[in-house]
C-alpha atoms as one frame of an Amber mdcrd trajectory, in Angstrom:
protein
  -0.082   0.367  -0.385   1.648   3.054  -0.582   2.958   5.487   2.388   1.609
   8.282   1.261  -2.207   6.842   0.740  -1.406   5.325   4.102  -0.622   8.484
   6.227  -3.959  10.343   4.374  -5.977   7.724   5.617  -4.728   8.228   8.822
  -4.803  11.539   8.958  -8.563  11.984   7.943  -9.645   9.491  10.445  -7.633
  10.401  13.305  -9.772  12.801  14.097 -12.644   9.221  14.850 -12.825   7.011
  16.875 -12.339   4.741  20.292 -13.114   1.194  22.444 -14.278  -0.295  25.051
 -13.069  -3.441  26.655 -13.663  -5.533  30.169 -12.446  -8.295  32.277 -11.845
  -9.189  36.352  -9.299 -11.150  38.373 -10.237 -14.357  40.350  -9.944 -14.765
  43.158  -6.397 -16.490  43.238  -5.162 -13.029  41.392  -4.876 -15.203  37.778
  -6.704 -12.910  34.998  -9.804 -14.881  33.693 -11.368 -12.139  31.194 -14.978
 -10.839  31.294 -16.094 -14.664  30.195 -14.816 -15.795  33.331 -12.865 -19.327
  33.342 -10.194 -20.540  35.058  -7.414 -18.469  34.101  -6.351 -19.941  30.824
  -5.562 -17.145  28.450  -7.419 -17.950  26.156 -10.691 -16.580  28.464  -8.945
 -13.862  29.095 -11.010 -10.398  27.077  -9.022  -6.671  27.390 -10.685  -4.525
  26.608  -8.940  -0.971  25.182 -10.800   2.397  24.073  -9.658   4.317  21.556
 -10.026   6.858  18.743 -10.601   6.963  14.784 -14.212   4.438  14.214 -14.512
   3.537  11.209 -12.330   0.978   7.961 -11.027   3.435   7.337  -9.542   4.582
  11.013  -8.206   3.273  13.344 -11.405   0.811  14.120 -10.409  -1.104  10.642
  -6.766  -0.233  10.076  -5.768  -1.638  13.788  -8.489  -5.344  12.709  -5.024
  -7.151  11.613  -2.676  -6.649  14.675  -5.533  -7.932  16.932  -6.258 -10.670
  14.483  -3.199 -11.879  15.292  -2.230 -10.584  19.169  -5.788 -13.296  19.780
  -4.273 -16.024  17.375  -0.469 -16.088  18.679  -1.481 -15.371  22.391  -5.997
 -16.112  22.964  -5.952 -12.946  24.704  -9.147 -11.962  22.999  -9.088  -7.318
  22.875 -12.143  -6.507  22.600 -12.065  -2.839  21.535 -14.307   0.055  21.267
 -13.745   3.175  19.111 -15.259   6.659  18.931 -14.661   9.868  17.628 -11.075
  12.347  18.593 -13.025  14.650  21.063 -15.281  11.659  22.488 -12.196   9.900
  23.746 -11.168  12.628  26.191 -14.603  12.783  27.065 -15.495   9.071  27.583
 -11.927   8.922  29.350 -12.921  11.124  32.147 -15.578  10.087  32.589 -14.939
   6.699  33.149 -11.372   7.124  34.699 -13.004   9.503  37.704 -15.898   7.132
  38.094 -13.743   4.670  39.190 -14.056   2.943  35.867 -12.940  -0.448  35.738
 -14.682  -2.125  33.511 -11.728  -1.281  30.216  -8.021  -2.505  30.876  -6.151
  -0.243  27.834  -6.572   3.188  27.126  -5.227   5.239  24.222  -3.986   8.600
  25.380  -2.585  11.687  23.465   0.857  13.024  24.437  -0.422  15.927  25.830
  -3.281  13.736  28.570  -0.004  11.543  30.115   0.748  14.050  33.398  -2.695
  15.286  33.567  -4.098  10.907  33.876  -0.776  10.509  35.817  -1.325  12.297
  38.400  -5.109  12.588  38.672  -4.970   8.910  39.551  -5.909   7.897  35.666
  -2.897   5.148  34.938  -1.328   2.797  37.058   2.489   3.057  36.438   4.510
   1.026  34.165   8.428   0.224  35.552   7.352  -2.849  37.058   5.758  -3.807
  32.687   8.682  -2.034  30.653  12.804  -2.686  31.961  15.141  -0.476  31.920
  16.792  -1.904  28.492  12.924  -2.064  27.190  12.222   1.657  27.444  16.347
   1.998  26.231  14.123   1.005  22.576  12.630   3.883  21.997  14.149   7.592
  20.639  14.572   9.484  24.677  11.894  12.278  23.853   9.055  10.403  22.998
  10.632   7.484  25.873  10.286  11.558  28.692   6.951  12.497  27.286   5.512
   9.300  28.366   6.815   9.933  32.187   5.761  12.329  34.942   7.341  12.558
  37.800  10.103  10.433  37.290   7.051   7.564  36.087   6.808   5.901  33.129
   2.824   6.067  31.930   2.401   5.542  29.542   4.420   3.797  26.119   3.986
   5.270  22.400   3.114   3.878  19.837   5.171   6.503  17.185   5.704   9.617
  17.065   5.427  13.091  14.579   8.594  15.397  13.650   8.133  18.512  11.090
  10.659  19.299   7.874  10.463  22.240   6.064   8.023  21.412   2.500   8.328
  23.888  -0.458   6.914  24.425  -4.055   9.866  22.964  -6.571   7.342  24.704
  -9.410   6.374  28.356  -7.431  10.327  28.736  -6.888  11.298  27.136 -10.193
   8.970  30.262 -11.351  10.502  32.471  -9.092  14.281  31.254 -10.438  15.423
  30.109  -6.470  17.870  26.552  -6.367  17.920  26.207  -3.177  22.284  25.524
  -1.448  22.798  22.681  -0.650  22.273  21.193   2.824  21.721  18.839   4.525
  21.543  17.967   7.998  24.857  18.976   9.449  24.295  21.912   6.715  20.960
  23.402   7.428  19.325  26.155   5.761  19.079  29.202   8.577  15.509  30.235
   9.229  16.714  33.814   7.817  17.596  31.976   4.947  14.741  31.185   4.650
  12.552  33.724   4.683  15.167  35.620   2.872  13.865  33.334  -0.191  10.441
  33.637  -0.104  10.845  37.054  -0.514  12.877  37.141  -3.197  10.201  34.558
  -4.174   7.319  36.433  -3.771   9.052  39.551  -5.412   9.271  37.612  -8.483
   5.756  35.929  -8.075   3.350  38.365  -6.757   5.580  42.128  -6.818   2.063
  43.406  -6.775   0.445  40.972  -3.563  -2.355  40.244  -4.946  -2.201  36.417
  -6.086  -2.638  35.189  -2.434   0.891  34.123  -2.565   2.349  33.580   1.094
   6.044  32.226   1.358   7.381  31.015   4.423   4.187  29.202   6.913   4.294
  27.005   9.337   1.465  24.517   8.796   0.247  24.879  13.204   0.150  28.015
  12.765  -0.322  30.110  16.434  -0.138  26.552  18.104   2.124  25.329  20.830
   2.757  22.371  19.109   4.492  23.094  16.152   5.063  27.639  16.929   7.272
  26.496  19.908  10.032  25.005  17.650  11.027  28.950  17.615  11.885  29.462
  20.858  13.227  25.625  21.437  15.451  26.461  18.708  16.938  29.075  20.559
  17.708  27.531  23.641  13.790  27.709  25.188  12.219  25.825  27.058   8.308
  25.069  27.246   7.512  25.041  30.902   9.391  25.125  34.266  10.646  21.344
  35.704   7.817  21.294  38.111   5.152  20.920  35.253   3.398  24.571  36.811
   5.197  27.513  36.278   6.000  29.494  32.583   7.884  32.727  34.846  11.348
  32.254  34.404  10.677  30.305  31.348   9.172  31.793  28.521   9.290  36.111
  29.393  13.162  35.287  28.561  15.248  36.510  25.888  14.131  32.739  23.692
  11.563  33.615  23.739  11.236  37.103  23.230  13.886  36.875  20.052  11.759
  33.774  18.481   8.669  35.438  18.899  10.232  38.512  17.622  12.022  37.375
  15.010   8.329  35.203  13.782   6.308  39.430  14.518   9.046  40.587  11.332
   7.945  37.333   9.275   4.238  38.472   9.439   5.424  41.849   9.487   6.912
  41.775   6.061   4.433  40.188   4.483   6.233  36.779   4.473   3.897  34.816
   6.747   0.591  35.059   6.460  -2.324  36.839   8.717  -6.091  35.593   9.105
  -5.233  31.683   7.534  -6.174  29.028  10.911  -3.961  26.028  10.684  -6.367
  24.149   8.568  -6.444  27.181   6.194  -2.718  27.370   5.685  -2.479  23.508
   5.072  -5.041  24.257   1.906  -3.720  27.149   0.950   0.090  24.341   1.081
  -2.394  21.836  -0.852  -3.472  25.302  -3.400   0.000  25.901  -4.419  -0.196
  28.448  -2.545   2.737  28.662  -0.872   6.195  28.301  -1.150   8.107  27.603
   2.286   6.329  25.415   4.643   6.794  23.882   8.681   5.271  20.316   8.001
   4.444  17.063   9.475   5.639  13.983   7.493   1.478  14.267   6.596   2.073
  17.218   4.021   2.790  15.644   0.945  -0.500  13.568   0.830  -2.516  16.713
   0.655  -0.672  17.491  -2.547  -2.984  16.708  -6.910   1.219  14.893  -7.492
   3.705  14.488  -5.212   5.920  15.823  -7.742   4.757  19.472  -7.127   6.733
  19.484  -3.773  10.961  19.474  -2.511  11.430  18.717   1.050  14.338  19.091
   3.849  15.772  19.369   7.056  13.840  21.464   9.954  15.898  25.201   9.422
  18.064  26.802  12.556  18.919  29.643  13.951  21.856  31.822  13.253  24.137
  31.454  15.872  21.812  28.488  17.501  23.082  25.632  15.103  23.475  23.087
  18.100  20.100  24.024  18.885  17.929  23.483  16.043  14.661  21.436  17.735
  11.592  19.865  16.027   8.152  19.186  16.939   6.940  15.864  18.578   4.695
  13.975  20.124   1.440  11.414  18.682  -0.609   8.504  20.540   0.663   6.825
  23.698  -1.249   3.417  25.924  -1.748   3.689  29.620  -3.409   1.043  31.567
  -6.431   1.860  33.293  -5.043   1.731  37.715  -8.707  -0.156  37.887  -8.139
  -3.001  35.818  -8.640  -6.461  36.819  -6.218  -7.362  34.572  -2.897  -5.401
  34.445  -0.436  -7.730  33.352  -2.558  -8.670  31.429  -3.067  -4.649  29.613
   1.179  -4.673  29.991   1.586  -7.641  27.648  -0.955  -6.584  24.994   0.655
  -2.359  25.447   4.371  -4.151  24.341   3.255  -5.940  21.475   1.747  -2.964
  19.811   4.313  -0.248  21.125   8.144  -2.585  20.912   7.029  -5.745  19.008
   4.989  -7.687  16.145   2.185  -5.243  16.460   4.170  -2.484  16.191   5.953
  -3.303  12.776   2.871  -4.208  11.616   1.175  -1.061  12.783   4.498   1.245
  10.938   3.598  -0.887   7.835   0.576  -0.222   7.955  -0.634   3.375   9.204
   2.786   5.210   7.677   3.376   7.091  11.131   7.465   8.160  12.282   8.283
   4.854  14.879   8.975   6.179  18.000  11.660   2.556  18.130  15.204   3.210
  17.486  15.706  -0.090  15.844  13.311   1.353  13.279  14.157   4.090  12.718
  17.682   2.884  11.814  15.753   0.994   9.654  14.092   3.753   7.265  17.951
   5.258   7.958  19.668   2.441   5.927  16.965   1.462   3.783  17.130   2.456
   0.121  14.372   2.457  -0.780  12.516   4.750   1.801  11.195   7.504   1.134
  13.573  10.623   1.205  11.144  12.667   3.325  10.369   9.817   5.932  14.534
   9.188   6.333  15.034  13.755   7.137  12.033  11.941   9.627  13.613   9.595
  11.712  16.388  11.450  12.026  14.503  14.352  13.298  12.785  12.310  14.966
  16.148  10.730  16.795  18.471  13.749  17.184  16.091  16.753  17.083  12.708
  16.374  18.272  11.353  18.097  21.640   8.868  16.915  23.506   5.919  19.731
  24.495   5.120  21.108  27.293   5.100  17.971  30.139   1.950  18.673  32.451
  -0.504  17.998  33.825  -2.507  21.336  32.862  -1.386  21.176  29.784  -4.761
  22.982  28.448  -4.237  25.662  30.544  -0.467  25.665  29.170  -1.782  25.998
  25.769  -5.222  27.774  26.240  -2.529  30.663  27.163   0.360  30.103  24.747
  -1.294  29.190  21.676  -3.054  33.024  21.678   0.331  34.540  22.881   1.811
  33.425  19.028  -1.528  34.927  17.702  -1.324  37.927  19.641   2.073  37.875
  18.596   1.175  36.956  14.692  -1.266  39.870  14.897   0.867  43.434  16.610
   0.590  42.587  19.859   4.007  43.562  21.575   6.316  40.712  22.752   6.988
  41.748  25.902   4.003  41.934  26.696   2.151  38.821  25.944   4.486  37.115
  27.361   4.293  38.580  30.471   0.339  37.846  30.176   1.026  34.613  29.411
   3.040  34.002  32.335  -0.022  35.909  34.120  -2.720  33.522  32.836  -0.937
  30.125  32.997  -0.255  31.038  37.022  -4.118  31.866  37.673  -4.934  29.069
  36.103  -3.136  26.930  37.640  -2.948  28.057  40.965  -5.988  25.471  41.637
  -3.197  22.701  41.006   0.012  23.532  43.389
């Protein structure tokens, strides 16, 4: 199956699905499953709630994996899929009530610390050895850890690349300088090339071209890589403060650079993330920082070029890329924790992981799979870049139980700066807003 087609299917359906399962333990502590029995494996049922309804979503894509697992182990996986948004509500409702009617949950990376600190997730350190943990790249592993406890295991990850429209650059007579992982284009160079391209393609600004922009505009998922690439952190070490973190030179410099990009007419105003993806697909954007799913939106792949994410001049050794995806966790109230852990291992480190990465085409969190892509002469070049970035430049999003409050404050800060607000005042306001929102959690 075509990798780009697979990834396209995944993107479209990643906003839908879920699942629910039940299990219990007999009085001797052995897994007996929801149907009772002697504790033999063939009587065990593991309930998994997840996202991605429909045959083209995770519900359909995971069927062969679940069937293979049952055939190999005798353990039945009772999976129930919900829409993307509904899954969060289902988890909150069930976990807050202490329900034991499911064993495994799919967890968006941004909710791991919240679910861990709330007691929804069972600590996984007893199930995953240090050797197991070392099989994932550090960024993927650390994003599943809160207060030195592993709460979730990565299914796969994501990363960013610099995409460009080859047709538009050809029309503008622009040739990119040679570059690679050790000699990246700088953000400043890309901005200048974009400015030059706009002058030639749209000198009076009437054709609606965008020179250089960010697919996830005004979202911390992607925008924070600018501050990270100047050495800035995302949040305090305790996960509850922005003071002395975002109101610092790296953030001020990064936001000031981005604001100038907008003021100079190189980056856009007014478009949201979905609209910017559409603009790139329509051939209206010269350069775009985007995820590895970006090429699937194009009419034909040969319109698109890609290279490593840029760095800032003077910060060549601090280049950072956004990352993070879906994880597996165990319901702390599950009666089938040992069996649930075995299933999670299968899907994150074993044959199930191999199958998932083949079916879904996502960026692997596993180091051996990243190496496999890097050393495979037939692997798509953009996936080779993605594997390198995931292993070497990926920076997790803010690890905090209050990520919702975090993203509310900083998403707005990025958007305000985009629209001309004073950078330092905006960052100080974000600090105050976040501090007020999380005061009750401290």
